[in-house]
Short mmCIF file of C-alpha atoms in Angstrom, two decimals:
data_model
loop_
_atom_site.label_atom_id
_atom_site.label_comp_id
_atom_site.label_asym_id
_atom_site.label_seq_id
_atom_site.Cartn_x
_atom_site.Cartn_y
_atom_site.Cartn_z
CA UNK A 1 -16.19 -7.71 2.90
CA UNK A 2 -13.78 -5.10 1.75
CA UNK A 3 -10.31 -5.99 3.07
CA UNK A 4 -10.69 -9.20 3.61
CA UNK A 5 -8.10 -11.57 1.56
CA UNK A 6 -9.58 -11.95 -1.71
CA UNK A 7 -5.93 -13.42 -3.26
CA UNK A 8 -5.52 -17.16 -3.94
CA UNK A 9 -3.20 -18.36 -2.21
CA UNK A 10 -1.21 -15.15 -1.80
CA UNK A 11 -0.47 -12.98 0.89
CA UNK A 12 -2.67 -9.42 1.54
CA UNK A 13 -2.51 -6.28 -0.52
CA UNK A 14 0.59 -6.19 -3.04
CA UNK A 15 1.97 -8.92 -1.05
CA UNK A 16 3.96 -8.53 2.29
CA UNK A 17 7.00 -8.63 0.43
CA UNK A 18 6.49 -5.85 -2.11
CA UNK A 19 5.74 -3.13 0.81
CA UNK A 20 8.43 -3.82 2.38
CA UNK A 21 10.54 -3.68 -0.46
CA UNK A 22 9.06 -0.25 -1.56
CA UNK A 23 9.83 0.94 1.87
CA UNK A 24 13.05 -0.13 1.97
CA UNK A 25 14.02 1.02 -1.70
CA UNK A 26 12.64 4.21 -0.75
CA UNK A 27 15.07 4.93 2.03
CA UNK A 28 18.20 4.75 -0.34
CA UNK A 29 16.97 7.69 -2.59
CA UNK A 30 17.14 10.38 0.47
CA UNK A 31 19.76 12.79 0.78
CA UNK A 32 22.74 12.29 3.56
CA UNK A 33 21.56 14.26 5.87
CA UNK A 34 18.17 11.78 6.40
CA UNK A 35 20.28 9.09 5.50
CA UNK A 36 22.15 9.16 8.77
CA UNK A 37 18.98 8.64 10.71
CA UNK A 38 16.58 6.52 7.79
CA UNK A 39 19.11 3.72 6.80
CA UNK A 40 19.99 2.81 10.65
CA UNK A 41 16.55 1.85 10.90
CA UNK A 42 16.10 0.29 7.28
CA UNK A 43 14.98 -2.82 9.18
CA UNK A 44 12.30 -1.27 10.99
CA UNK A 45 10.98 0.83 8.10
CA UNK A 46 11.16 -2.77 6.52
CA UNK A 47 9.14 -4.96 8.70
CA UNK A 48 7.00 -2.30 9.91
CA UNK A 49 5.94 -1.67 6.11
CA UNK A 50 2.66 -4.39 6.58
CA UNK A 51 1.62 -2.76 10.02
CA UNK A 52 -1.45 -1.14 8.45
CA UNK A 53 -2.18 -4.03 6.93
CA UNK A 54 -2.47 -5.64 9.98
CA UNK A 55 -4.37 -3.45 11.86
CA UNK A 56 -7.41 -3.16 8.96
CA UNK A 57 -9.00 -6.01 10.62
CA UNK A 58 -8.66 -4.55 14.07
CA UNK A 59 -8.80 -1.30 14.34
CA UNK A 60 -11.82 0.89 13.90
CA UNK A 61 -11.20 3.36 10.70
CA UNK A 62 -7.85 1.55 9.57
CA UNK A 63 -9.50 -0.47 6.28
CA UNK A 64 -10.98 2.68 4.76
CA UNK A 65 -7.25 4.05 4.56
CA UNK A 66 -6.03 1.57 2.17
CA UNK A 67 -8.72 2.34 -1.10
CA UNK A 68 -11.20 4.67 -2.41
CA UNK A 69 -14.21 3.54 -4.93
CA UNK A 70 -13.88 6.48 -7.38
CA UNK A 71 -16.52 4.36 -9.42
CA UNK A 72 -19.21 5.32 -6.59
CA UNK A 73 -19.00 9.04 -7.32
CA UNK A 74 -19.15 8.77 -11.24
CA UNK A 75 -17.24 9.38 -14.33
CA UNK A 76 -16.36 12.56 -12.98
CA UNK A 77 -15.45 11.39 -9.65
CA UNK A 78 -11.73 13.05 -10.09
CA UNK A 79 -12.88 16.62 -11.11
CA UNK A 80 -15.97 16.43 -7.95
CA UNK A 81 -14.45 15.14 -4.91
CA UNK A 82 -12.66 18.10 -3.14
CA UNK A 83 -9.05 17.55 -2.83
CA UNK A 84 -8.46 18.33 0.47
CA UNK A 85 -10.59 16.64 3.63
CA UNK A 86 -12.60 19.71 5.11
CA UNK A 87 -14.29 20.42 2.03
CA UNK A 88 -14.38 16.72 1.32
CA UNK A 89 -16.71 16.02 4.59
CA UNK A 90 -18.54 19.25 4.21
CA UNK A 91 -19.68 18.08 0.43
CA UNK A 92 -20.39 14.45 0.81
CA UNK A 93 -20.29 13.73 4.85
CA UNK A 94 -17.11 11.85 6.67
CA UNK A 95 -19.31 8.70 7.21
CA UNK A 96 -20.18 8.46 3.44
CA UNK A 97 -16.20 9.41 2.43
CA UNK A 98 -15.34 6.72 4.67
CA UNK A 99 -17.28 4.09 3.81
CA UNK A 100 -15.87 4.27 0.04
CA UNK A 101 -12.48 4.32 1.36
CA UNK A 102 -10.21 7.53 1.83
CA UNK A 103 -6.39 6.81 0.54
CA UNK A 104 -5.83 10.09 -0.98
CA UNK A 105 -6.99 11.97 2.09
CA UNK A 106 -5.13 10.03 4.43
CA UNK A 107 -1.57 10.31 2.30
CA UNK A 108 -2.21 14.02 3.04
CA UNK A 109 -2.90 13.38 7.40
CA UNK A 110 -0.11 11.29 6.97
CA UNK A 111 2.34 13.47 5.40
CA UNK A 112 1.25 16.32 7.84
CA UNK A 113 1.63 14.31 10.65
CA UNK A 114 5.45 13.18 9.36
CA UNK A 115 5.97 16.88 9.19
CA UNK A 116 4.99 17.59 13.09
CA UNK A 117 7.18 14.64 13.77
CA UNK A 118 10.21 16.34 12.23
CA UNK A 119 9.52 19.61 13.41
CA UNK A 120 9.89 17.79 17.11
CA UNK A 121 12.34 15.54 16.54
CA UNK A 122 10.67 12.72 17.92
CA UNK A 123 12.12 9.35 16.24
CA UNK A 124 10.02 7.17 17.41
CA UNK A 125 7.11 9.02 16.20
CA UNK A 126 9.33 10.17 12.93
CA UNK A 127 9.83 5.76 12.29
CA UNK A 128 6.15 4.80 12.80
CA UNK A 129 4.52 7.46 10.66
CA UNK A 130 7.13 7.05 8.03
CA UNK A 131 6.17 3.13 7.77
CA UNK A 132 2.68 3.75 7.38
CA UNK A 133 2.40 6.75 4.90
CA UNK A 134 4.94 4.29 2.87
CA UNK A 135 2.23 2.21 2.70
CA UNK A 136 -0.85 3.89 2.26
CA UNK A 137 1.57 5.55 -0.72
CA UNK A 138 1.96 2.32 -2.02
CA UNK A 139 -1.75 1.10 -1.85
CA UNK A 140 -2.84 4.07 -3.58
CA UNK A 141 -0.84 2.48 -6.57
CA UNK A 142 -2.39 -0.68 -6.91
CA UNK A 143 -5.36 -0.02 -9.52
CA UNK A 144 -7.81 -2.40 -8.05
CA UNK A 145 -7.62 0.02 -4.79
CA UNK A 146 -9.30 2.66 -6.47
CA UNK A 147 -13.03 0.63 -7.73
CA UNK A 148 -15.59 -0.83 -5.91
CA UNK A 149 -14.86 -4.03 -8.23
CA UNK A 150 -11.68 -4.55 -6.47
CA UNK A 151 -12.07 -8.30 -6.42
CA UNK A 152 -13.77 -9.13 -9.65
CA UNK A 153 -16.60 -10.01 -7.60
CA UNK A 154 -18.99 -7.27 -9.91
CA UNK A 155 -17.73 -8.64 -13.09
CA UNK A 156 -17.26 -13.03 -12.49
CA UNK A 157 -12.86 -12.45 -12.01
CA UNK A 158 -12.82 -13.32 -7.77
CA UNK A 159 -9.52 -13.41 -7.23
CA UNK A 160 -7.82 -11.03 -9.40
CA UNK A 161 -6.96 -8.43 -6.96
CA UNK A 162 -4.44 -10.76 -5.25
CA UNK A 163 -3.64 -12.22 -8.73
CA UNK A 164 -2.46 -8.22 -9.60
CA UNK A 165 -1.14 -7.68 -6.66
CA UNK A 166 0.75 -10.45 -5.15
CA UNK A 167 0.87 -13.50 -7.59
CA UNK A 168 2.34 -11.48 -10.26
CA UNK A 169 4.84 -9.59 -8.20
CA UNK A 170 6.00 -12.88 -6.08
CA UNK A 171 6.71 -14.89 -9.49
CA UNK A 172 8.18 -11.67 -11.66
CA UNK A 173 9.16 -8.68 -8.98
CA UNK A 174 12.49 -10.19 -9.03
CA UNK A 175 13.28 -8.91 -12.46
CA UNK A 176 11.79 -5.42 -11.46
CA UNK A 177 14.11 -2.09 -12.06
CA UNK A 178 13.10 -0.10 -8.63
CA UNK A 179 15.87 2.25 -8.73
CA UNK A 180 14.81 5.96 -9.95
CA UNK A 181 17.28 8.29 -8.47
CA UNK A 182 17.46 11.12 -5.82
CA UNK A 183 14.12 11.99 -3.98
CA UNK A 184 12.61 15.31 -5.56
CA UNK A 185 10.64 17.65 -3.68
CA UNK A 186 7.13 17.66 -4.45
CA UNK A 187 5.07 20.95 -4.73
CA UNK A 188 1.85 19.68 -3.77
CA UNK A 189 1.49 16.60 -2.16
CA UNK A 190 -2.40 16.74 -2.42
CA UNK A 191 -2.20 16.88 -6.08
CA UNK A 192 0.34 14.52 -6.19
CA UNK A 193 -1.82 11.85 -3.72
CA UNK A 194 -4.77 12.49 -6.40
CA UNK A 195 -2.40 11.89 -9.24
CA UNK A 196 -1.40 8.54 -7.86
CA UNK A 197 -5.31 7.56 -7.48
CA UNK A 198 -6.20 8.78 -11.11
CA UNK A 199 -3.42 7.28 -12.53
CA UNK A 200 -4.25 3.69 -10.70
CA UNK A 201 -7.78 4.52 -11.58
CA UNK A 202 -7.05 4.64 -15.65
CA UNK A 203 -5.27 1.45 -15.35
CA UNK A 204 -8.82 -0.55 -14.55
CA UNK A 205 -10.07 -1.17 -17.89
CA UNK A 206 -6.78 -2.95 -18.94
CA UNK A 207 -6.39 -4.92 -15.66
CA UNK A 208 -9.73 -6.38 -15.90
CA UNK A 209 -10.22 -7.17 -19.63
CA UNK A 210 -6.68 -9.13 -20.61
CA UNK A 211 -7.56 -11.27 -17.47
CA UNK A 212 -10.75 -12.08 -18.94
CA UNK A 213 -9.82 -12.21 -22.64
CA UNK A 214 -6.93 -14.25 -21.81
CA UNK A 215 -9.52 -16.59 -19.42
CA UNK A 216 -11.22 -17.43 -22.45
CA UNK A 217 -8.45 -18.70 -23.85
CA UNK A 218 -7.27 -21.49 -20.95
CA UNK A 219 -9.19 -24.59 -20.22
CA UNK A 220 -10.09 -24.03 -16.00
CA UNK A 221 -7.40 -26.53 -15.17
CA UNK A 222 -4.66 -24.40 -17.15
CA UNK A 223 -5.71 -21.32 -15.49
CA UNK A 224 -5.21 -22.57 -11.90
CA UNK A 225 -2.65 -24.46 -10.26
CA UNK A 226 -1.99 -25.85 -6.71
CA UNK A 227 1.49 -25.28 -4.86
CA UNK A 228 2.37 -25.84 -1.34
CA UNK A 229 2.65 -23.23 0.53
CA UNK A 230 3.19 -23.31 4.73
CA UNK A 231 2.89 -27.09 3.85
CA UNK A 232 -0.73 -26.54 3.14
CA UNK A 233 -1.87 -26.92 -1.01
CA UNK A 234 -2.98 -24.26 -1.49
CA UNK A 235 -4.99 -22.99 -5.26
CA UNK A 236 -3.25 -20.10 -7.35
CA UNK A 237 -2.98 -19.37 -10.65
CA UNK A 238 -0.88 -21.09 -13.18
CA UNK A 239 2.46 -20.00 -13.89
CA UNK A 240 1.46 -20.23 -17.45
CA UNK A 241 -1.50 -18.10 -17.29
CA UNK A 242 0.37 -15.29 -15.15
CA UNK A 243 3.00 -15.06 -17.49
CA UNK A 244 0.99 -14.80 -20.37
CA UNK A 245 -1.27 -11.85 -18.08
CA UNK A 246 2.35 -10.05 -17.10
CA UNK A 247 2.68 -9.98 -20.72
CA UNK A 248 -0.41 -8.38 -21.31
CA UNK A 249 -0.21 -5.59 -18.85
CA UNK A 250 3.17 -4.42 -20.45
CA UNK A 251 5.09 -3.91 -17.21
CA UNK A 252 2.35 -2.36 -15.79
CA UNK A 253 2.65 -3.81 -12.14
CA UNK A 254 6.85 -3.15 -12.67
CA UNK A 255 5.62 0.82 -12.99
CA UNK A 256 3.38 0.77 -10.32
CA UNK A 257 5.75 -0.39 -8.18
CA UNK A 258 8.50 1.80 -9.29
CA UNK A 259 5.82 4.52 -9.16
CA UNK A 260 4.95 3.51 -5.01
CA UNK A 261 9.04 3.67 -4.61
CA UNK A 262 9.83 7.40 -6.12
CA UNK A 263 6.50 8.48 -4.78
CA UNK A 264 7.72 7.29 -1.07
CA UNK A 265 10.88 8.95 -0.58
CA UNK A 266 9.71 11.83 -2.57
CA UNK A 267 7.59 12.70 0.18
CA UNK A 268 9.38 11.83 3.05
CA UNK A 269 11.53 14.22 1.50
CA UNK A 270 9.64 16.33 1.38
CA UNK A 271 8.10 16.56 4.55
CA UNK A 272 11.77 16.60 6.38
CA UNK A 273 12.51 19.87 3.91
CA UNK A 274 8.95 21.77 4.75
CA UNK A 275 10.14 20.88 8.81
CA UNK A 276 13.20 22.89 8.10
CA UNK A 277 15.06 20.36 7.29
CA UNK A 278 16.18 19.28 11.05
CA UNK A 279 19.51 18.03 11.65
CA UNK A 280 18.88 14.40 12.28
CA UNK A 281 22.08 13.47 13.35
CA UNK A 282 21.18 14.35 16.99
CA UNK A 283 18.77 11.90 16.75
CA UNK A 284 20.64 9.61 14.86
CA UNK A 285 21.26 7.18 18.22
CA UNK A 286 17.76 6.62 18.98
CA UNK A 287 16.65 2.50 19.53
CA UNK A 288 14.10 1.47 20.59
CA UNK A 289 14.01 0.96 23.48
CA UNK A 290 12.09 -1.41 26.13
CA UNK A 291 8.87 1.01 26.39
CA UNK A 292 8.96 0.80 22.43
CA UNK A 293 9.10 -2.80 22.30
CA UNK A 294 6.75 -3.22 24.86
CA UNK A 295 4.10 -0.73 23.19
CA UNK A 296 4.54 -2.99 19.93
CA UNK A 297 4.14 -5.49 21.44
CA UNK A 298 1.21 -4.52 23.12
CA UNK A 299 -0.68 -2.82 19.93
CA UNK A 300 -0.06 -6.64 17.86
CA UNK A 301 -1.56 -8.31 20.74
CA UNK A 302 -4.48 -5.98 20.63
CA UNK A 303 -5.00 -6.91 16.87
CA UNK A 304 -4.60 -10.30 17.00
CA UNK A 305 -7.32 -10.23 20.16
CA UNK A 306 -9.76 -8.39 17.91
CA UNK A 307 -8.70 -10.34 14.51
CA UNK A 308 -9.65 -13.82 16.03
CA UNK A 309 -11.76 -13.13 19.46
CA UNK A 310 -9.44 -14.62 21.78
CA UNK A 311 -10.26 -14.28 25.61
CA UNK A 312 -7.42 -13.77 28.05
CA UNK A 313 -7.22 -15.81 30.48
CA UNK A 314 -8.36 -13.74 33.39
CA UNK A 315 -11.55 -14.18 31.11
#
């Protein structure tokens, strides 16, 4: 099933590690005046980068956040799907939109929902939505997000999503230039959301045929390897093959991920400037507090109940 963890021996959707570290990039390219509220809770925008992730299996209406299948719709799935989510639903019906995922419609919520949170000043509410429109941002990226093929499993490659996404990045992300400069303010965000998916979108064709050109050049036992991982061996591919596949894409996954970074603060930027650009330094002392802590606490318990069935004891 869609969202399920189709990576060898790697962790979900462009790894743990790179949203986090797209987050956290992110929050050095705003402006002073966010800076004073945004890096004091680097750590939370950090950890909390995965939270979405984490709730797909849980939470009814999370997974179809993450992707959309512009494949479904057709070759001209970019010029007929309505850009905005009204005329969206009224075209093709919210149940069909959702089941073939809704990224670039959610960026949008997302972003408007940021914006309310400015224009209260509420930093709780400011932290969480900023962690999750980081990473739907980011997912809309990753090309494989953006087909119904998003495993291989249509064309014999299970596996390569997680291969793209976090066996690449966890061997080579190290060597990655994230740094792009000041956040810019962005017209349009819908336009902008759909310009992420198109560009992920274009970026298909080459993920899918170097893997299997460069398949048909390893014997089965070159392609895969097995590494421990949480003391368990655990399959993944080579280090040979991966390198050779890195090769192929030409820094594609570096660009991506550079892409997910600008494309993050640019509109958290840009939603602090269309909220008048608040003055976040009286807001600038907010921790969270017990209430907060509890409330986390209390929403990961929930998913973890629902990810694995586990009764309470009162049960």
């Amino acid at each position: 099933m869609k969202g399920q963890n189709e990576a060898l021996g790697s962790d979900i959707r462009w790894g743990f590690w790179a949203h986090k570290r797209i987050n956290r990039m992110a929050t050095f390219r705003l402006p002073p005046e966010m800076q004073v509220f945004y890096k004091k809770h680097i750590e939370y925008l950090t950890e909390n980068a995965t939270n979405p992730d984490k709730r797909r299996y849980a939470v009814v209406g999370e997974a179809e956040r993450h992707f959309i299948d512009l494949d479904v719709y057709g070759d001209s799935a970019l010029l007929i799907l309505p850009k905005f989510w009204p005329a969206a639903v009224a075209r093709f019906g919210e149940d069909s939109l959702r089941k073939h995922g809704i990224v670039p419609w959610q960026i949008q919520q997302s972003a408007y929902q940021l914006t309310e949170a400015f224009k209260t000043k509420n930093p709780g509410r400011i932290l969480k939505v900023s962690a999750d429109l980081g990473h739907y941002v980011a997912d809309a990226h990753v090309p494989l997000h953006t087909t119904r093929n998003y495993n291989g499993q249509l064309s014999g490659q299970e596996g390569i999503h997680g291969f793209w996404e976090s066996r690449l990045p966890e061997l080579f992300a190290g060597n990655y230039d994230l740094w792009i400069g000041p956040a810019e303010y962005c017209d349009n965000i819908a336009i902008e959301a759909w310009k992420i998916v198109r560009d992920s979108h274009l970026a298909c064709d080459s993920v899918f045929l170097f893997e299997k050109q460069l398949t048909l050049r390893f014997k089965k036992d070159e392609k895969y390897s097995y590494e421990l991982r949480n003391n368990v061996l655990t399959r993944s591919y080579s280090r040979e093959f991966s390198e050779k596949y890195h090769q192929m894409l030409a820094k594609q996954v570096e660009r991506r991920m550079k892409a997910s970074v600008k494309m993050v603060g640019d509109i958290w930027y840009t939603c602090w400037v269309n909220a008048g650009q608040p003055d976040l330094r009286e807001i600038s002392g907010f921790a969270p507090g017990i209430k907060e802590a509890q409330e986390q606490a209390e929403e990961q318990k929930s998913w973890l109940q629902k990810l694995f069935n586990v009764r309470t004891e009162s049960d």
